[in-house]
Amino acid sequence: MSTTQYWVPPGVIDLGLGHPSLSLLPQPLLAQAARHRFAQDDRDALQYGPEQGGPGMRAALAAFLSAQYAAPAAAPVQGDGLMLTNGISQALDMICTVFTRPGDVVIVEEPTYFLALRIFADHGLRVISAPMDNDGLIPEALAALLVAHHPRLLYTIPTHQNPSGVTLSAQRRAQVLELCRAHDVLLVADEVYHLLTYTGSPPPPFALWADDPTVIALGSFSKILAPGMRLGWLQAPPARLAALAAWGVTASGGGMSPFTASVVQSLLELDLLGDHVAFLRRTYRARRDALVAALHTHLGDRLRFAVPTGGYFIWATSRTPLDGERLATAAAAAQVDFRAGPRFSSRGGLRDNLRLCFAYYAEADLEEGVRRLARALQS
Amino acid sequence: MSTTQYWVPPGVIDLGLGHPSLSLLPQPLLAQAARHRFAQDDRDALQYGPEQGGPGMRAALAAFLSAQYAAPAAAPVQGDGLMLTNGISQALDMICTVFTRPGDVVIVEEPTYFLALRIFADHGLRVISAPMDNDGLIPEALAALLVAHHPRLLYTIPTHQNPSGVTLSAQRRAQVLELCRAHDVLLVADEVYHLLTYTGSPPPPFALWADDPTVIALGSFSKILAPGMRLGWLQAPPARLAALAAWGVTASGGGMSPFTASVVQSLLELDLLGDHVAFLRRTYRARRDALVAALHTHLGDRLRFAVPTGGYFIWATSRTPLDGERLATAAAAAQVDFRAGPRFSSRGGLRDNLRLCFAYYAEADLEEGVRRLARALQS
């Protein structure tokens, strides 16, 4: 299949691709879920549905998230606080339409998910980047930016960030939230990788603070189930949910995906998703370890990187300055690809960085890809 | 199921509801299509997909539309000219994001689909309404508005319009297109009811002119299959499609609905949709005739209306001025509802109009609803 975002020339190993492998997409589980759903003659799933999504699906999702997020028993995730989306990209677009106006400022992390920048640009937002260290956003630097730029939104990927792999520490989460409260900034947390943790446990997600008027937490089935479902969710306090439900598209078309959501509802009700996510964790942990080992074996100390505790990516920094154009030419000759650092910068920086993904390829291809990358870097 | 747009109090007949009946949603056909799709182990349907939608689905849809639109053999609908959407509401939102800026003017018909106005408001557009007669938009009046307001978009529902039921004549279609070309206005044609024709044949849809840089034609599976699929399509020339494919959401998330589209692709490839649409035409024709007969029987000449040749609605005008508040109270007492005219006006007019839908209820309920409406109008 060929798209501008997903096309790998034959013979090339594209370590930049941020997609799951086709072989990891659980077609049989979804077929079973669809059979279960159709056996119930649930025609509501085929009708215009409630703006937030069907109550049955929201209850099933809330129970799943309560367990996966280890929510306190006294404060489980509530179905009423959830709204289904067509994925995080759609949710970001909707949030921009409803809560921003052109010219507003959005603060993003440096580096950040480059395609989110496209969505902000579509809405005429001005992007200001905030620095990170190994514990994520740096509160003092963020505070200065909030004072200087009066942003409307903060967009953060707090856990296993794309591309850096960094996780915002528990203490910093509280500080960032407090800063957003104090400056009346909407904290939009993209928690798409939170459930894909391979080492230790990340701090609690912002989803567990989503009754705070400052927070909108975004989740997705794209990385824990299948991107082609185009199904995700958001958690927000009642006033925000009401504003989103009054958005013209949901007012006109109803909830985002009644049919797709009903199939995933069956998947949850049949209790098939938890085991699948556990399988993904084992698989991706092994792939991460294979990529790390290959980088050490074939590149020695040519690239610096922290071993990520979860997610899809290793964010590597060259110990010597990179010439992006020469490296791209050498990589093409070696039949390997990656994502160059400047893509993830909102200000043209990060020239010595590479994003490498360990989700798409199995171990043997990851190692062969690194072998080729080593050739390209040495030439 | 309860949503702000779809909740009928028990015992009430809501003749205003613009939804298909639950009983007309073809659950067994979709179950068959899903089985067919899953039997193929088509994992591309679960992956991020091409921005315009998968080529197989676009080819199947193009063939279906060529037949349904009676496209000339020399100029069939082309898959390359199609982009899948999450329905017309999502398409309108995307068009506003990509092709308009706040403060731009959009021309709409008076009356028009009231929920489209919400989408335009979300994008800060200024709405100007253009008058219609029994042949649709009046070219001379439209020309004057184009000169006076320099709009960016014209939003029209050319066939079996919601709410008026009016169809733009063939001659006027050519005139409206020529005016839009001359004034560099994007003609956005919402052709959701085009395939639901019960009497005669409508003029060719704007979809057949969608290689013209001026035109974007919108279609949907909501009214010919099931709203819960949230699946539609648009047709536009290559430069427009490229701009829409570069939209941040598709750049990030890929095509709108790979999974849902793959199920509908099977429905098309199994040749199940044509017969279903023919069944809907027969069913809705009978319901339209029942509503018309009931209006004549129970209301005599109290309401004026043209018998629509297709679509979902009868648009009735009271022969005597209506007091909206008193009528609403009387209707509630009689356990009937409708959509009052001012909802469909972008300028608070149409006070003596009612929109009545013949799609949601079967014949007996339509007649009982009209009996109650007659009581409300007489009180």
Short mmCIF file of N, CA and C in Angstrom, two decimals, chain A residues 1-6 19-20 22-23 25 27-28 30-31 34 38 41-51 86 89-90 93 97 102 113 115 118-119 122-123 222-223 226-230 246-249 251-256 258-260, chain B residues 1-6 19-20 22-23 25 27-28 30-31 34 38 41-51 86 89-90 93 97 102 113 115 118-119 122-123 222-223 226-230 246-249 251-256 258-260:
data_model
loop_
_atom_site.label_atom_id
_atom_site.label_comp_id
_atom_site.label_asym_id
_atom_site.label_seq_id
_atom_site.Cartn_x
_atom_site.Cartn_y
_atom_site.Cartn_z
N MET A 1 0.85 -1.20 0.00
CA MET A 1 0.00 0.00 0.00
C MET A 1 0.88 1.24 0.00
N SER A 2 0.46 2.23 -0.71
CA SER A 2 1.30 3.41 -0.88
C SER A 2 0.58 4.66 -0.40
N THR A 3 1.15 5.35 0.54
CA THR A 3 0.64 6.65 0.93
C THR A 3 1.83 7.55 1.12
N THR A 4 1.59 8.84 1.20
CA THR A 4 2.74 9.73 1.39
C THR A 4 3.40 9.44 2.73
N GLN A 5 2.65 8.92 3.70
CA GLN A 5 3.27 8.68 5.00
C GLN A 5 3.75 7.25 5.17
N TYR A 6 3.45 6.36 4.25
CA TYR A 6 3.67 4.94 4.50
C TYR A 6 3.99 4.28 3.18
N HIS A 19 4.83 2.71 12.49
CA HIS A 19 3.63 1.89 12.34
C HIS A 19 3.82 0.57 13.06
N PRO A 20 2.72 -0.07 13.49
CA PRO A 20 2.83 -1.47 13.92
C PRO A 20 3.06 -2.37 12.70
N LEU A 22 2.21 -5.29 10.14
CA LEU A 22 0.95 -5.91 9.70
C LEU A 22 0.69 -7.21 10.47
N SER A 23 1.75 -7.96 10.74
CA SER A 23 1.57 -9.28 11.38
C SER A 23 1.12 -9.16 12.84
N LEU A 25 -1.25 -7.01 13.78
CA LEU A 25 -2.63 -6.50 13.82
C LEU A 25 -3.56 -7.68 14.00
N GLN A 27 -6.17 -9.51 13.44
CA GLN A 27 -7.32 -9.75 12.58
C GLN A 27 -8.27 -10.80 13.16
N PRO A 28 -7.79 -11.96 13.64
CA PRO A 28 -8.73 -12.97 14.19
C PRO A 28 -9.51 -12.46 15.40
N LEU A 30 -10.41 -9.38 15.98
CA LEU A 30 -11.43 -8.45 15.50
C LEU A 30 -12.55 -9.18 14.78
N ALA A 31 -12.20 -10.24 14.07
CA ALA A 31 -13.25 -11.04 13.42
C ALA A 31 -14.18 -11.65 14.48
N ALA A 34 -16.35 -8.89 15.87
CA ALA A 34 -17.40 -8.50 14.92
C ALA A 34 -18.53 -9.54 14.91
N PHE A 38 -22.38 -8.64 15.72
CA PHE A 38 -23.46 -8.85 14.75
C PHE A 38 -24.48 -9.86 15.29
N ASP A 41 -27.58 -8.29 16.94
CA ASP A 41 -28.52 -7.45 16.20
C ASP A 41 -28.61 -6.05 16.85
N ASP A 42 -27.45 -5.47 17.10
CA ASP A 42 -27.37 -4.18 17.79
C ASP A 42 -27.47 -3.07 16.76
N ARG A 43 -28.71 -2.72 16.39
CA ARG A 43 -28.86 -1.72 15.32
C ARG A 43 -28.50 -0.31 15.76
N ASP A 44 -28.50 -0.08 17.05
CA ASP A 44 -28.03 1.23 17.51
C ASP A 44 -26.63 1.54 16.97
N ALA A 45 -25.84 0.49 16.78
CA ALA A 45 -24.48 0.69 16.28
C ALA A 45 -24.48 1.18 14.83
N LEU A 46 -25.62 1.05 14.16
CA LEU A 46 -25.70 1.48 12.76
C LEU A 46 -26.43 2.81 12.60
N GLN A 47 -26.95 3.33 13.69
CA GLN A 47 -27.73 4.58 13.67
C GLN A 47 -26.83 5.74 14.07
N TYR A 48 -27.31 6.96 13.89
CA TYR A 48 -26.65 8.10 14.51
C TYR A 48 -26.57 7.83 16.01
N GLY A 49 -25.41 8.05 16.59
CA GLY A 49 -25.24 7.73 18.00
C GLY A 49 -24.99 8.96 18.85
N PRO A 50 -24.96 8.77 20.18
CA PRO A 50 -24.71 9.89 21.10
C PRO A 50 -23.36 10.54 20.79
N GLU A 51 -23.29 11.83 21.00
CA GLU A 51 -22.09 12.60 20.65
C GLU A 51 -20.84 12.07 21.35
N ASN A 86 -12.04 9.71 16.56
CA ASN A 86 -11.48 8.92 15.45
C ASN A 86 -9.96 8.82 15.56
N SER A 89 -5.30 12.18 16.31
CA SER A 89 -5.19 13.26 15.31
C SER A 89 -6.51 13.98 15.17
N GLN A 90 -7.60 13.23 15.05
CA GLN A 90 -8.92 13.85 14.94
C GLN A 90 -9.25 14.62 16.20
N ASP A 93 -7.47 17.92 16.19
CA ASP A 93 -8.11 18.84 15.25
C ASP A 93 -9.38 19.44 15.85
N THR A 97 -10.33 23.32 16.78
CA THR A 97 -11.50 24.02 16.26
C THR A 97 -12.33 24.62 17.39
N PRO A 102 -7.21 31.22 15.37
CA PRO A 102 -5.93 31.47 14.69
C PRO A 102 -5.15 32.57 15.40
N TYR A 113 6.09 15.30 18.37
CA TYR A 113 5.51 14.51 17.27
C TYR A 113 5.25 15.44 16.09
N LEU A 115 3.84 15.38 13.22
CA LEU A 115 2.57 15.53 12.49
C LEU A 115 1.54 16.30 13.30
N ARG A 118 1.52 19.78 12.03
CA ARG A 118 0.70 20.03 10.84
C ARG A 118 -0.72 20.42 11.24
N ILE A 119 -1.24 19.71 12.25
CA ILE A 119 -2.61 19.99 12.69
C ILE A 119 -2.67 21.40 13.29
N ASP A 122 -2.67 23.90 10.52
CA ASP A 122 -3.97 23.99 9.84
C ASP A 122 -4.89 24.99 10.54
N HIS A 123 -4.69 25.15 11.85
CA HIS A 123 -5.57 26.03 12.62
C HIS A 123 -4.93 27.38 12.90
N SER A 222 -4.99 2.90 18.28
CA SER A 222 -4.09 2.71 17.13
C SER A 222 -2.87 1.87 17.48
N LYS A 223 -2.28 2.10 18.64
CA LYS A 223 -1.04 1.40 18.95
C LYS A 223 -1.28 0.16 19.81
N ALA A 226 -5.29 -1.49 16.48
CA ALA A 226 -5.08 -1.37 15.03
C ALA A 226 -5.37 0.06 14.60
N PRO A 227 -4.42 0.68 13.91
CA PRO A 227 -4.62 2.06 13.45
C PRO A 227 -5.81 2.20 12.51
N GLY A 228 -6.07 1.15 11.71
CA GLY A 228 -7.13 1.24 10.71
C GLY A 228 -8.52 1.37 11.30
N MET A 229 -8.66 1.10 12.61
CA MET A 229 -9.97 1.30 13.25
C MET A 229 -10.27 2.80 13.32
N ARG A 230 -9.23 3.64 13.34
CA ARG A 230 -9.41 5.08 13.54
C ARG A 230 -10.34 5.30 14.75
N ALA A 246 -21.01 19.76 21.46
CA ALA A 246 -21.74 20.79 20.72
C ALA A 246 -21.02 21.19 19.43
N TRP A 247 -19.83 20.63 19.23
CA TRP A 247 -19.08 20.84 17.98
C TRP A 247 -20.02 20.51 16.80
N GLY A 248 -19.93 21.29 15.73
CA GLY A 248 -20.85 21.11 14.61
C GLY A 248 -20.87 19.71 14.05
N VAL A 249 -19.73 19.06 13.98
CA VAL A 249 -19.68 17.74 13.34
C VAL A 249 -20.44 16.70 14.16
N ALA A 251 -22.74 17.42 16.47
CA ALA A 251 -24.13 17.83 16.51
C ALA A 251 -24.86 17.33 15.26
N SER A 252 -24.16 17.31 14.14
CA SER A 252 -24.78 16.90 12.88
C SER A 252 -24.72 15.39 12.67
N GLY A 253 -23.57 14.80 12.88
CA GLY A 253 -23.37 13.40 12.54
C GLY A 253 -23.47 12.45 13.72
N GLY A 254 -23.63 12.99 14.92
CA GLY A 254 -23.64 12.13 16.10
C GLY A 254 -22.22 11.71 16.45
N GLY A 255 -22.12 10.71 17.33
CA GLY A 255 -20.82 10.22 17.78
C GLY A 255 -19.95 9.80 16.61
N MET A 256 -18.65 9.72 16.90
CA MET A 256 -17.65 9.58 15.85
C MET A 256 -17.76 8.28 15.06
N PRO A 258 -19.98 4.93 15.67
CA PRO A 258 -20.81 3.93 16.36
C PRO A 258 -20.52 2.49 15.93
N PHE A 259 -20.35 2.25 14.64
CA PHE A 259 -20.13 0.88 14.18
C PHE A 259 -18.79 0.34 14.66
N THR A 260 -17.72 1.07 14.38
CA THR A 260 -16.40 0.61 14.81
C THR A 260 -16.34 0.45 16.32
N MET B 1 -31.92 4.95 22.78
CA MET B 1 -30.68 5.70 22.88
C MET B 1 -30.99 7.19 22.97
N SER B 2 -30.20 7.89 23.72
CA SER B 2 -30.50 9.28 23.99
C SER B 2 -29.33 10.17 23.61
N THR B 3 -29.54 11.08 22.72
CA THR B 3 -28.53 12.09 22.41
C THR B 3 -29.27 13.41 22.29
N THR B 4 -28.52 14.49 22.28
CA THR B 4 -29.21 15.78 22.16
C THR B 4 -29.92 15.87 20.82
N GLN B 5 -29.43 15.15 19.81
CA GLN B 5 -30.08 15.27 18.51
C GLN B 5 -31.10 14.17 18.27
N TYR B 6 -31.20 13.19 19.13
CA TYR B 6 -31.98 12.00 18.81
C TYR B 6 -32.55 11.45 20.08
N HIS B 19 -33.83 10.84 10.70
CA HIS B 19 -33.05 9.60 10.78
C HIS B 19 -33.74 8.50 10.00
N PRO B 20 -32.98 7.50 9.53
CA PRO B 20 -33.65 6.29 9.02
C PRO B 20 -34.22 5.49 10.19
N LEU B 22 -34.62 2.33 12.56
CA LEU B 22 -33.73 1.24 12.95
C LEU B 22 -34.00 -0.01 12.11
N SER B 23 -35.26 -0.26 11.81
CA SER B 23 -35.61 -1.50 11.10
C SER B 23 -35.14 -1.49 9.65
N LEU B 25 -32.11 -0.42 8.79
CA LEU B 25 -30.64 -0.50 8.77
C LEU B 25 -30.25 -1.95 8.52
N GLN B 27 -28.60 -4.70 8.94
CA GLN B 27 -27.65 -5.42 9.78
C GLN B 27 -27.19 -6.73 9.12
N PRO B 28 -28.10 -7.55 8.58
CA PRO B 28 -27.63 -8.81 7.98
C PRO B 28 -26.69 -8.60 6.78
N LEU B 30 -24.63 -6.13 6.35
CA LEU B 30 -23.32 -5.71 6.86
C LEU B 30 -22.59 -6.87 7.54
N ALA B 31 -23.35 -7.75 8.20
CA ALA B 31 -22.71 -8.93 8.79
C ALA B 31 -22.10 -9.80 7.70
N ALA B 34 -18.98 -8.08 6.44
CA ALA B 34 -17.87 -8.19 7.40
C ALA B 34 -17.26 -9.59 7.34
N PHE B 38 -13.38 -10.25 6.54
CA PHE B 38 -12.48 -10.94 7.47
C PHE B 38 -11.94 -12.24 6.86
N ASP B 41 -8.45 -11.95 5.27
CA ASP B 41 -7.26 -11.60 6.05
C ASP B 41 -6.60 -10.33 5.50
N ASP B 42 -7.42 -9.32 5.28
CA ASP B 42 -6.98 -8.07 4.67
C ASP B 42 -6.46 -7.14 5.76
N ARG B 43 -5.19 -7.35 6.14
CA ARG B 43 -4.66 -6.56 7.25
C ARG B 43 -4.42 -5.10 6.90
N ASP B 44 -4.33 -4.80 5.61
CA ASP B 44 -4.22 -3.39 5.24
C ASP B 44 -5.39 -2.58 5.80
N ALA B 45 -6.54 -3.24 5.94
CA ALA B 45 -7.72 -2.54 6.48
C ALA B 45 -7.54 -2.17 7.94
N LEU B 46 -6.54 -2.77 8.60
CA LEU B 46 -6.32 -2.49 10.02
C LEU B 46 -5.11 -1.57 10.24
N GLN B 47 -4.42 -1.25 9.17
CA GLN B 47 -3.21 -0.42 9.25
C GLN B 47 -3.57 1.04 8.92
N TYR B 48 -2.64 1.95 9.18
CA TYR B 48 -2.79 3.29 8.62
C TYR B 48 -2.95 3.16 7.11
N GLY B 49 -3.92 3.86 6.54
CA GLY B 49 -4.19 3.71 5.11
C GLY B 49 -3.91 4.97 4.33
N PRO B 50 -3.99 4.88 3.01
CA PRO B 50 -3.77 6.05 2.17
C PRO B 50 -4.75 7.18 2.52
N GLU B 51 -4.29 8.40 2.38
CA GLU B 51 -5.08 9.56 2.78
C GLU B 51 -6.44 9.61 2.07
N ASN B 86 -15.51 10.69 6.81
CA ASN B 86 -16.35 10.14 7.90
C ASN B 86 -17.77 10.67 7.81
N SER B 89 -20.69 15.66 7.30
CA SER B 89 -20.38 16.63 8.35
C SER B 89 -18.87 16.76 8.52
N GLN B 90 -18.18 15.63 8.59
CA GLN B 90 -16.72 15.66 8.72
C GLN B 90 -16.10 16.30 7.49
N ASP B 93 -16.42 20.04 7.70
CA ASP B 93 -15.47 20.56 8.68
C ASP B 93 -14.06 20.63 8.09
N THR B 97 -11.64 23.87 7.38
CA THR B 97 -10.28 24.01 7.92
C THR B 97 -9.28 24.29 6.81
N PRO B 102 -11.36 32.25 9.25
CA PRO B 102 -12.43 32.96 9.97
C PRO B 102 -12.71 34.32 9.33
N TYR B 113 -29.86 23.18 5.55
CA TYR B 113 -29.65 22.16 6.59
C TYR B 113 -29.06 22.86 7.81
N LEU B 115 -27.85 22.07 10.67
CA LEU B 115 -26.64 21.65 11.39
C LEU B 115 -25.36 21.99 10.61
N ARG B 118 -23.97 25.11 12.06
CA ARG B 118 -23.13 24.95 13.25
C ARG B 118 -21.67 24.74 12.85
N ILE B 119 -21.47 23.95 11.83
CA ILE B 119 -20.09 23.69 11.37
C ILE B 119 -19.46 24.98 10.85
N ASP B 122 -18.51 27.12 13.75
CA ASP B 122 -17.29 26.64 14.41
C ASP B 122 -16.03 27.22 13.76
N HIS B 123 -16.14 27.52 12.48
CA HIS B 123 -14.97 28.01 11.74
C HIS B 123 -15.01 29.52 11.55
N SER B 222 -24.66 7.40 4.80
CA SER B 222 -25.57 7.51 5.95
C SER B 222 -27.01 7.24 5.57
N LYS B 223 -27.47 7.77 4.44
CA LYS B 223 -28.87 7.63 4.09
C LYS B 223 -29.15 6.44 3.17
N ALA B 226 -26.17 3.16 6.37
CA ALA B 226 -26.33 3.27 7.82
C ALA B 226 -25.49 4.44 8.33
N PRO B 227 -26.12 5.36 9.06
CA PRO B 227 -25.38 6.51 9.59
C PRO B 227 -24.25 6.11 10.54
N GLY B 228 -24.43 5.00 11.27
CA GLY B 228 -23.45 4.59 12.26
C GLY B 228 -22.11 4.18 11.66
N MET B 229 -22.08 3.97 10.32
CA MET B 229 -20.79 3.68 9.70
C MET B 229 -19.92 4.92 9.68
N ARG B 230 -20.54 6.11 9.75
CA ARG B 230 -19.78 7.37 9.61
C ARG B 230 -18.83 7.27 8.42
N ALA B 246 -3.20 16.60 2.38
CA ALA B 246 -2.13 17.21 3.19
C ALA B 246 -2.66 17.78 4.50
N TRP B 247 -3.96 17.75 4.69
CA TRP B 247 -4.58 18.15 5.95
C TRP B 247 -3.87 17.42 7.10
N GLY B 248 -3.66 18.10 8.20
CA GLY B 248 -2.89 17.51 9.30
C GLY B 248 -3.44 16.18 9.79
N VAL B 249 -4.75 16.05 9.84
CA VAL B 249 -5.33 14.82 10.40
C VAL B 249 -5.04 13.61 9.52
N ALA B 251 -2.62 13.48 7.22
CA ALA B 251 -1.17 13.30 7.19
C ALA B 251 -0.72 12.49 8.40
N SER B 252 -1.37 12.69 9.52
CA SER B 252 -1.00 12.00 10.75
C SER B 252 -1.65 10.63 10.87
N GLY B 253 -2.94 10.56 10.65
CA GLY B 253 -3.69 9.33 10.91
C GLY B 253 -3.96 8.49 9.68
N GLY B 254 -3.58 8.99 8.51
CA GLY B 254 -3.90 8.27 7.29
C GLY B 254 -5.36 8.46 6.93
N GLY B 255 -5.84 7.64 6.00
CA GLY B 255 -7.22 7.75 5.54
C GLY B 255 -8.21 7.64 6.68
N MET B 256 -9.43 8.10 6.41
CA MET B 256 -10.41 8.30 7.47
C MET B 256 -10.85 7.04 8.17
N PRO B 258 -10.14 3.12 7.37
CA PRO B 258 -9.77 1.91 6.61
C PRO B 258 -10.62 0.69 6.95
N PHE B 259 -10.88 0.45 8.24
CA PHE B 259 -11.63 -0.75 8.62
C PHE B 259 -13.08 -0.68 8.12
N THR B 260 -13.77 0.40 8.45
CA THR B 260 -15.16 0.54 8.02
C THR B 260 -15.26 0.51 6.50
#
